[in-house]
CSV table of C-alpha atoms in Angstrom, one decimal:
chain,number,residue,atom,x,y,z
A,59,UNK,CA,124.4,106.4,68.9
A,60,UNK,CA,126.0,104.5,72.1
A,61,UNK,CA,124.7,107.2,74.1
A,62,UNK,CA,121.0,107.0,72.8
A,63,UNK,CA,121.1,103.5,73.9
A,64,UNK,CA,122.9,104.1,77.8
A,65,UNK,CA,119.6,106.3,78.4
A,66,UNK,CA,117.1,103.6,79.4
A,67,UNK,CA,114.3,106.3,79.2
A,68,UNK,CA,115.0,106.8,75.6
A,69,UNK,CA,115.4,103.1,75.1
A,70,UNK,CA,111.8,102.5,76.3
A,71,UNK,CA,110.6,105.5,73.3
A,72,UNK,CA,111.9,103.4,71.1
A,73,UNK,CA,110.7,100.3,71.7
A,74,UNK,CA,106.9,102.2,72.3
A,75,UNK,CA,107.2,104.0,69.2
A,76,UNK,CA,108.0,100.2,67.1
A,77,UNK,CA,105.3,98.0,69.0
A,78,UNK,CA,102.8,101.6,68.3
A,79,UNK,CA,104.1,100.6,64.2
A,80,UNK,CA,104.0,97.2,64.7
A,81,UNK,CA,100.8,96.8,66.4
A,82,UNK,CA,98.2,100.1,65.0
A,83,UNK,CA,95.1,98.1,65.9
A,84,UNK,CA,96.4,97.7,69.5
A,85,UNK,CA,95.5,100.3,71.7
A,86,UNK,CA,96.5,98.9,74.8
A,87,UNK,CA,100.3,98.9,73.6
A,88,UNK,CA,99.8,102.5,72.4
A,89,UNK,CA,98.6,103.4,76.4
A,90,UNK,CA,101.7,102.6,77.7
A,91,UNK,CA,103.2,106.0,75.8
A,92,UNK,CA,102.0,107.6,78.9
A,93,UNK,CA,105.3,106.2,81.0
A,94,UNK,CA,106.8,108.0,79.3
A,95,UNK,CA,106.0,110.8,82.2
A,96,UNK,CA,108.4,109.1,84.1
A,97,UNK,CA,110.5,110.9,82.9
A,98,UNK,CA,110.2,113.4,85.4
A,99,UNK,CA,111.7,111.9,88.1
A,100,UNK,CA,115.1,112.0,86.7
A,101,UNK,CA,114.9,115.7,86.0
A,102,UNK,CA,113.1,116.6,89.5
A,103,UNK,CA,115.3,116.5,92.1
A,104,UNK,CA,113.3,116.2,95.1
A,105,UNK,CA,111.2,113.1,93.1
A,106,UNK,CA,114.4,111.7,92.4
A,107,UNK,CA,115.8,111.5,96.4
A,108,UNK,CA,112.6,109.9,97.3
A,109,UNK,CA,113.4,107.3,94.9
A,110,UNK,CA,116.4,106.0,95.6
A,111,UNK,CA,115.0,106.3,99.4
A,112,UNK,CA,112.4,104.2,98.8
A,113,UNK,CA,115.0,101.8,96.7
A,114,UNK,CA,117.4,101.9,99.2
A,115,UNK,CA,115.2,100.0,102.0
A,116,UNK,CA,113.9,97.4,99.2
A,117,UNK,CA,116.2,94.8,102.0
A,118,UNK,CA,113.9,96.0,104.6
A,119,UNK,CA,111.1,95.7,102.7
A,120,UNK,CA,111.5,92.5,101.0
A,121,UNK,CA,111.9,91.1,104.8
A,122,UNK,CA,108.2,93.2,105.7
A,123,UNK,CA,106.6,91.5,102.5
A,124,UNK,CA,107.8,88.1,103.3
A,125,UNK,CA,106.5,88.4,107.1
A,126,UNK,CA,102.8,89.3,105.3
A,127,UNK,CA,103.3,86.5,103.4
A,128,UNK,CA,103.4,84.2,106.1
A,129,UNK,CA,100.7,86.0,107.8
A,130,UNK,CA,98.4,85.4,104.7
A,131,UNK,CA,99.8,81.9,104.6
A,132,UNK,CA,98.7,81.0,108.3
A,133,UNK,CA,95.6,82.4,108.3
A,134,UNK,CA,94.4,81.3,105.1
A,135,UNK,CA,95.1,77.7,105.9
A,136,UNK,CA,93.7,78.4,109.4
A,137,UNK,CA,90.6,79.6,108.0
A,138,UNK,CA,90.0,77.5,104.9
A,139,UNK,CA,89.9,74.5,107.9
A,140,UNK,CA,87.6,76.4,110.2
A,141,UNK,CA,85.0,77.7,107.5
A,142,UNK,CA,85.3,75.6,104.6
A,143,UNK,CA,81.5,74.2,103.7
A,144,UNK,CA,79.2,77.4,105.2
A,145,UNK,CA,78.7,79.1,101.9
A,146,UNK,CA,77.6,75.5,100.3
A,147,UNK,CA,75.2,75.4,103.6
A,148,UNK,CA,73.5,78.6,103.3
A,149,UNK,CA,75.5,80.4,106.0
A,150,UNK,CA,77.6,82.8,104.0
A,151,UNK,CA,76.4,85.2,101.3
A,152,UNK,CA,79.6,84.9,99.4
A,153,UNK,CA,82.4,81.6,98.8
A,154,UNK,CA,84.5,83.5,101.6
A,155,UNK,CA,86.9,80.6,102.1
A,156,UNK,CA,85.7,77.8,100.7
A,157,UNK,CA,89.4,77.6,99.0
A,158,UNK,CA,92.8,78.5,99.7
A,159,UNK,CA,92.6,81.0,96.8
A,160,UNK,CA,89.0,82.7,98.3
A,161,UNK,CA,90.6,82.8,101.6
A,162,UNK,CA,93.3,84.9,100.2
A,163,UNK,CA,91.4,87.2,98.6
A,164,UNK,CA,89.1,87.5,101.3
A,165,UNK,CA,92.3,88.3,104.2
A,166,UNK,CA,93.6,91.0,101.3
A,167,UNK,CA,89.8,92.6,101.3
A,168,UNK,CA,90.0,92.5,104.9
A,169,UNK,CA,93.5,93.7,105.6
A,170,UNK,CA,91.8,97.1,103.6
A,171,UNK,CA,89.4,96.9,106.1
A,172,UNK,CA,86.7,96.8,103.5
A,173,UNK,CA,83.7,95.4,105.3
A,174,UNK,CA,85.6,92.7,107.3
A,175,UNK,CA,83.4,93.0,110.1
A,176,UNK,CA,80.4,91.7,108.1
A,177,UNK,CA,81.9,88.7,107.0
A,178,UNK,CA,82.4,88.4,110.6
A,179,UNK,CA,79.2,88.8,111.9
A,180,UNK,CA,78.1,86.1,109.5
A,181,UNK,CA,80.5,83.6,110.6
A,182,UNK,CA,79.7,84.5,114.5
A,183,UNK,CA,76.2,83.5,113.6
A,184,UNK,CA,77.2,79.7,113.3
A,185,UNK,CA,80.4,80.2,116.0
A,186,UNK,CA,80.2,83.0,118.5
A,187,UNK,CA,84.1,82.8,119.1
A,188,UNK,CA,85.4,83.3,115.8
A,189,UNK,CA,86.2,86.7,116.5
A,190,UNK,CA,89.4,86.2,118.0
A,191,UNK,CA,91.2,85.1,114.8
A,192,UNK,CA,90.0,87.6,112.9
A,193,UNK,CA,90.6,90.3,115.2
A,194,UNK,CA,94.2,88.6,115.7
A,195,UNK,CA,94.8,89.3,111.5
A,196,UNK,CA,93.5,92.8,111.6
A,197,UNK,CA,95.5,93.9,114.5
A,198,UNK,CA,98.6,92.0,112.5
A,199,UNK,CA,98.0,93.0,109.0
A,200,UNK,CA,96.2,96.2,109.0
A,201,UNK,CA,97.7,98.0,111.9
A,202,UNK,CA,101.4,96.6,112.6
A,203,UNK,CA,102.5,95.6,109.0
A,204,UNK,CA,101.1,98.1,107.3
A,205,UNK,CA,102.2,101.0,109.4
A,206,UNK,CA,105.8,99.1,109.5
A,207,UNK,CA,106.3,100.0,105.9
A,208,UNK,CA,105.4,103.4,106.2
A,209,UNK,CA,107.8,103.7,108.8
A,210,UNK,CA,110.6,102.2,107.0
A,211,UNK,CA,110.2,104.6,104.0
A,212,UNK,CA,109.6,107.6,106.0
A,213,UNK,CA,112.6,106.3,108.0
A,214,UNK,CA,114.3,106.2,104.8
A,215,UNK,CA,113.2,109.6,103.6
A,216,UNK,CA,114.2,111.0,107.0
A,217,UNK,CA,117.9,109.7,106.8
A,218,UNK,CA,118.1,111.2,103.0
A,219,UNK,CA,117.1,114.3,104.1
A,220,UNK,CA,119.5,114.1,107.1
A,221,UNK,CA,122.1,113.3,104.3
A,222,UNK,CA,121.4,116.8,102.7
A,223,UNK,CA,121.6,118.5,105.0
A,224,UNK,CA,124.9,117.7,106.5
A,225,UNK,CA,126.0,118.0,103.1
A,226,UNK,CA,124.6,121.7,102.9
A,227,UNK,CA,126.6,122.1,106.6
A,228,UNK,CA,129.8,120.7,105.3
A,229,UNK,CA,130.1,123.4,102.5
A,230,UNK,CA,128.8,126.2,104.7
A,231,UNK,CA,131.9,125.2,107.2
A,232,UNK,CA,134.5,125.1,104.4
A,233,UNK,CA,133.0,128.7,103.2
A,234,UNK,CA,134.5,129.6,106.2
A,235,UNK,CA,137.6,128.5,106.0
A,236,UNK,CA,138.3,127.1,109.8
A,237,UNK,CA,138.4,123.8,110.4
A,238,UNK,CA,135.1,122.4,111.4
A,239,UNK,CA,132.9,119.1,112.1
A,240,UNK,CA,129.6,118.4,110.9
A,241,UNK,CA,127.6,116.0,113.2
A,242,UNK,CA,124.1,115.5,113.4
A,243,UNK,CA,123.0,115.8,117.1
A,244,UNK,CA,119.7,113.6,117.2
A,245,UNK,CA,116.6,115.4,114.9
A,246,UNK,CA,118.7,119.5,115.3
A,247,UNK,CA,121.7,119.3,112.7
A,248,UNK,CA,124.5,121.7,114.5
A,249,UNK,CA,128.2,123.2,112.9
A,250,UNK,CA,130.2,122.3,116.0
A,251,UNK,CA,133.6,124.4,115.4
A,252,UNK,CA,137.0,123.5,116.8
A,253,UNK,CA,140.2,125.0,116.7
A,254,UNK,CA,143.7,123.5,115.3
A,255,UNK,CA,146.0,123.2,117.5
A,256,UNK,CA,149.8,122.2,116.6
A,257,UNK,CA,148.6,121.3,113.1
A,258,UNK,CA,146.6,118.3,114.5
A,259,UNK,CA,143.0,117.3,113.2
A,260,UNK,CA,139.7,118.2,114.9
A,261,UNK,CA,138.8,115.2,117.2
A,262,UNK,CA,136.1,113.1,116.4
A,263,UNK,CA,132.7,113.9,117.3
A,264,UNK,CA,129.6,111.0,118.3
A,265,UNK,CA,127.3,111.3,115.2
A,266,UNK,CA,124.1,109.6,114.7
A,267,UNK,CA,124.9,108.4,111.5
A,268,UNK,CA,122.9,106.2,109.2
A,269,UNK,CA,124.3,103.3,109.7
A,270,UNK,CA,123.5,103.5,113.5
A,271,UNK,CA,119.8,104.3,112.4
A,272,UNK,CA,119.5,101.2,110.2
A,273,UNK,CA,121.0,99.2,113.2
A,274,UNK,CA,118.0,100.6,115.3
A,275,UNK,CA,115.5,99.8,112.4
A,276,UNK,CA,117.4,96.2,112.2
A,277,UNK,CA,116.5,95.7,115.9
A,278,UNK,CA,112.8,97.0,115.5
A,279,UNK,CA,112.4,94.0,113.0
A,280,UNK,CA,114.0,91.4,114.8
A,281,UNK,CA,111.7,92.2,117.7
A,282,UNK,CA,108.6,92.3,115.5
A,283,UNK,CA,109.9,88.5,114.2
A,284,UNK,CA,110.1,87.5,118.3
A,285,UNK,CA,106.7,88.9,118.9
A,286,UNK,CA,105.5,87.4,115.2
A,287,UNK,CA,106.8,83.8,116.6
A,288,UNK,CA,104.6,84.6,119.9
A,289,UNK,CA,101.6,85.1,117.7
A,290,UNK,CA,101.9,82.0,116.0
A,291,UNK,CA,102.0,80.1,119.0
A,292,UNK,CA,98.9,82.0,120.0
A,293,UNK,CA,96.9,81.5,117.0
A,294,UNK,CA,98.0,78.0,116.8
A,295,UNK,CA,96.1,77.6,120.5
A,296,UNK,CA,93.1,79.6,119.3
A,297,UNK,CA,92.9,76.8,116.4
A,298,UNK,CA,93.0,73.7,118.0
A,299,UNK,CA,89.8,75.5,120.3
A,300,UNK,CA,88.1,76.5,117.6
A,301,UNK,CA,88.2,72.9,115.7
A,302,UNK,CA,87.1,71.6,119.1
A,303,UNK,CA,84.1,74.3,119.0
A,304,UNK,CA,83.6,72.8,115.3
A,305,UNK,CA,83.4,69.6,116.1
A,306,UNK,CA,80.8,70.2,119.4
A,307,UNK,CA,78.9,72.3,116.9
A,308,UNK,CA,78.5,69.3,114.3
A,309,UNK,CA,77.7,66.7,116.5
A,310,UNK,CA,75.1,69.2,118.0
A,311,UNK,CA,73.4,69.7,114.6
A,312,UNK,CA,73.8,65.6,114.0
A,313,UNK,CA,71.6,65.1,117.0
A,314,UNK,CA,68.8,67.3,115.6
C-alpha cells in the first residue's frame, strides 16, 4: 500500500477515478482521464531525457520569462499612453489599447505575428512614426526571445545527449580493459587512450564539460540583459518623441 501511494501517476488514478464517482454529471472532471497518457513518458526513455532537459534549464528559463515580462510591461504602458482614446474616436476598428489589459493582449497577438502589421497601419494613419515602437517589440519579442528559448532547450537537449554518449564511451573503454579517458572534443566525442606508466593515473584531459557550456549560456544572457538595458534607453527616447508628435497632432486638430 506505501508503494501505491510513492507512484504519483497512480496517485493521480485515484483521485480521477473518485472525483469521476463523486461528480457523474461532470464531464469536464471525467476529461481529465486522458492524462493519464502521461504515463508514457516515464516508460519511454528518449521522452523521458527530454524532460528532465527541459526541467533542468527551468533557472534559465525563469530568467527568459521574467525579461518578456518586462518587455510586455514597458510597452504596454508605452502604448496604453501613446494610443489610449483612437478606438473611442473612430480610428481603430478594435479597443487595441485603450487599457493596460487590451494592450497586453494585443503585444501577445502581435508577438505571434498574427496580423500585427494591420493594427499598425491603422495607427500610422493618425501618426506616421509609430512604426518604430512597434517594430522595436517584434524584433524583441518575436525574434530574440522567442528564438532564446529554443536555444536554451535545444542547448539543454544537446548537453543530455553529450551526457549519453560519453557515458556509452566510458563503458566501451572499460570493455577494453586499458586504462582510458573519455573527453568530449567540441561537437566529435573521441576515446583518447593512454598508457600506465609506473602505476600512475592517466593525466587529465581539457573537456568541454557542461558546466563550461552553462557558463557560455550564462554569458549569452548577461549580454542579452546589457543590450536589453540599451533598448530601454532607446525606447524611452522614441517615447518622449512620440508624446511630442501627440501633442503637435492635437493642437493641430484643435485649430480645425
Amino acid at each position: 500500500l506505501r508503494g501505491f501511494f510513492r507512484d504519483g501517476f497512480r496517485v493521480f488514478d485515484l483521485l480521477i477515478v473518485i472525483l469521476s464517482w463523486a461528480m457523474e454529471g461532470t464531464q469536464v472532471i471525467r476529461a481529465f482521464r486522458i492524462f493519464r497518457a502521461s504515463r508514457l513518458i516515464t516508460r519511454i526513455e528518449t521522452m523521458r531525457n527530454l524532460v528532465l532537459a527541459i526541467f533542468n534549464v527551468m533557472p534559465k528559463m525563469t530568467a527568459i520569462f521574467l525579461l518578456l515580462i518586462l518587455i510586455f510591461f514597458i510597452f504596454g504602458v508605452m502604448f496604453t499612453t501613446l494610443f489610449k482614446g483612437m478606438y473611442l474616436d473612430g480610428e481603430l476598428t478594435e479597443p487595441f489599447f485603450e487599457s493596460l489589459f487590451y494592450s497586453f493582449f494585443t503585444l501577445f497577438q502581435m508577438m505571434t505575428m498574427d496580423s500585427w502589421s494591420t493594427i499598425m497601419k491603422q495607427i500610422q494613419e493618425e501618426y506616421p512614426t509609430a512604426w518604430i515602437p512597434f517594430v522595436i517589440f517584434i524584433i524583441l519579442t518575436g525574434f530574440v526571445v522567442v528564438n532564446l528559448i529554443i536555444a536554451v532547450i535545444c542547448d539543454a537537449v544537446s548537453i543530455l545527449g553529450g551526457v549519453d554518449n560519453n557515458a556509452g564511451l566510458s563503458a566501451y573503454a572499460a570493455e577494453d580493459g586499458r586504462p582510458k579517458e573519455v573527453c568530449i572534443d567540441g561537437e566529435n566525442y573521441n576515446i583518447i587512450e593512454q598508457k600506465v606508466e609506473g602505476g600512475g593515473k592517466p593525466s587529465s584531459q581539457l573537456c568541454t564539460t557542461t558546466a563550461q557550456r552553462l557558463e557560455e549560456l550564462q554569458k549569452q544572457l548577461d549580454d542579452l540583459v546589457v543590450a536589453q538595458d540599451q533598448m530601454r534607453r532607446v525606447i524611452e527616447v522614441l517615447s518622449s518623441r512620440a508624446s511630442m508628435v501627440k501633442i503637435k497632432s492635437s493642437s493641430h486638430r484643435n485649430r480645425r
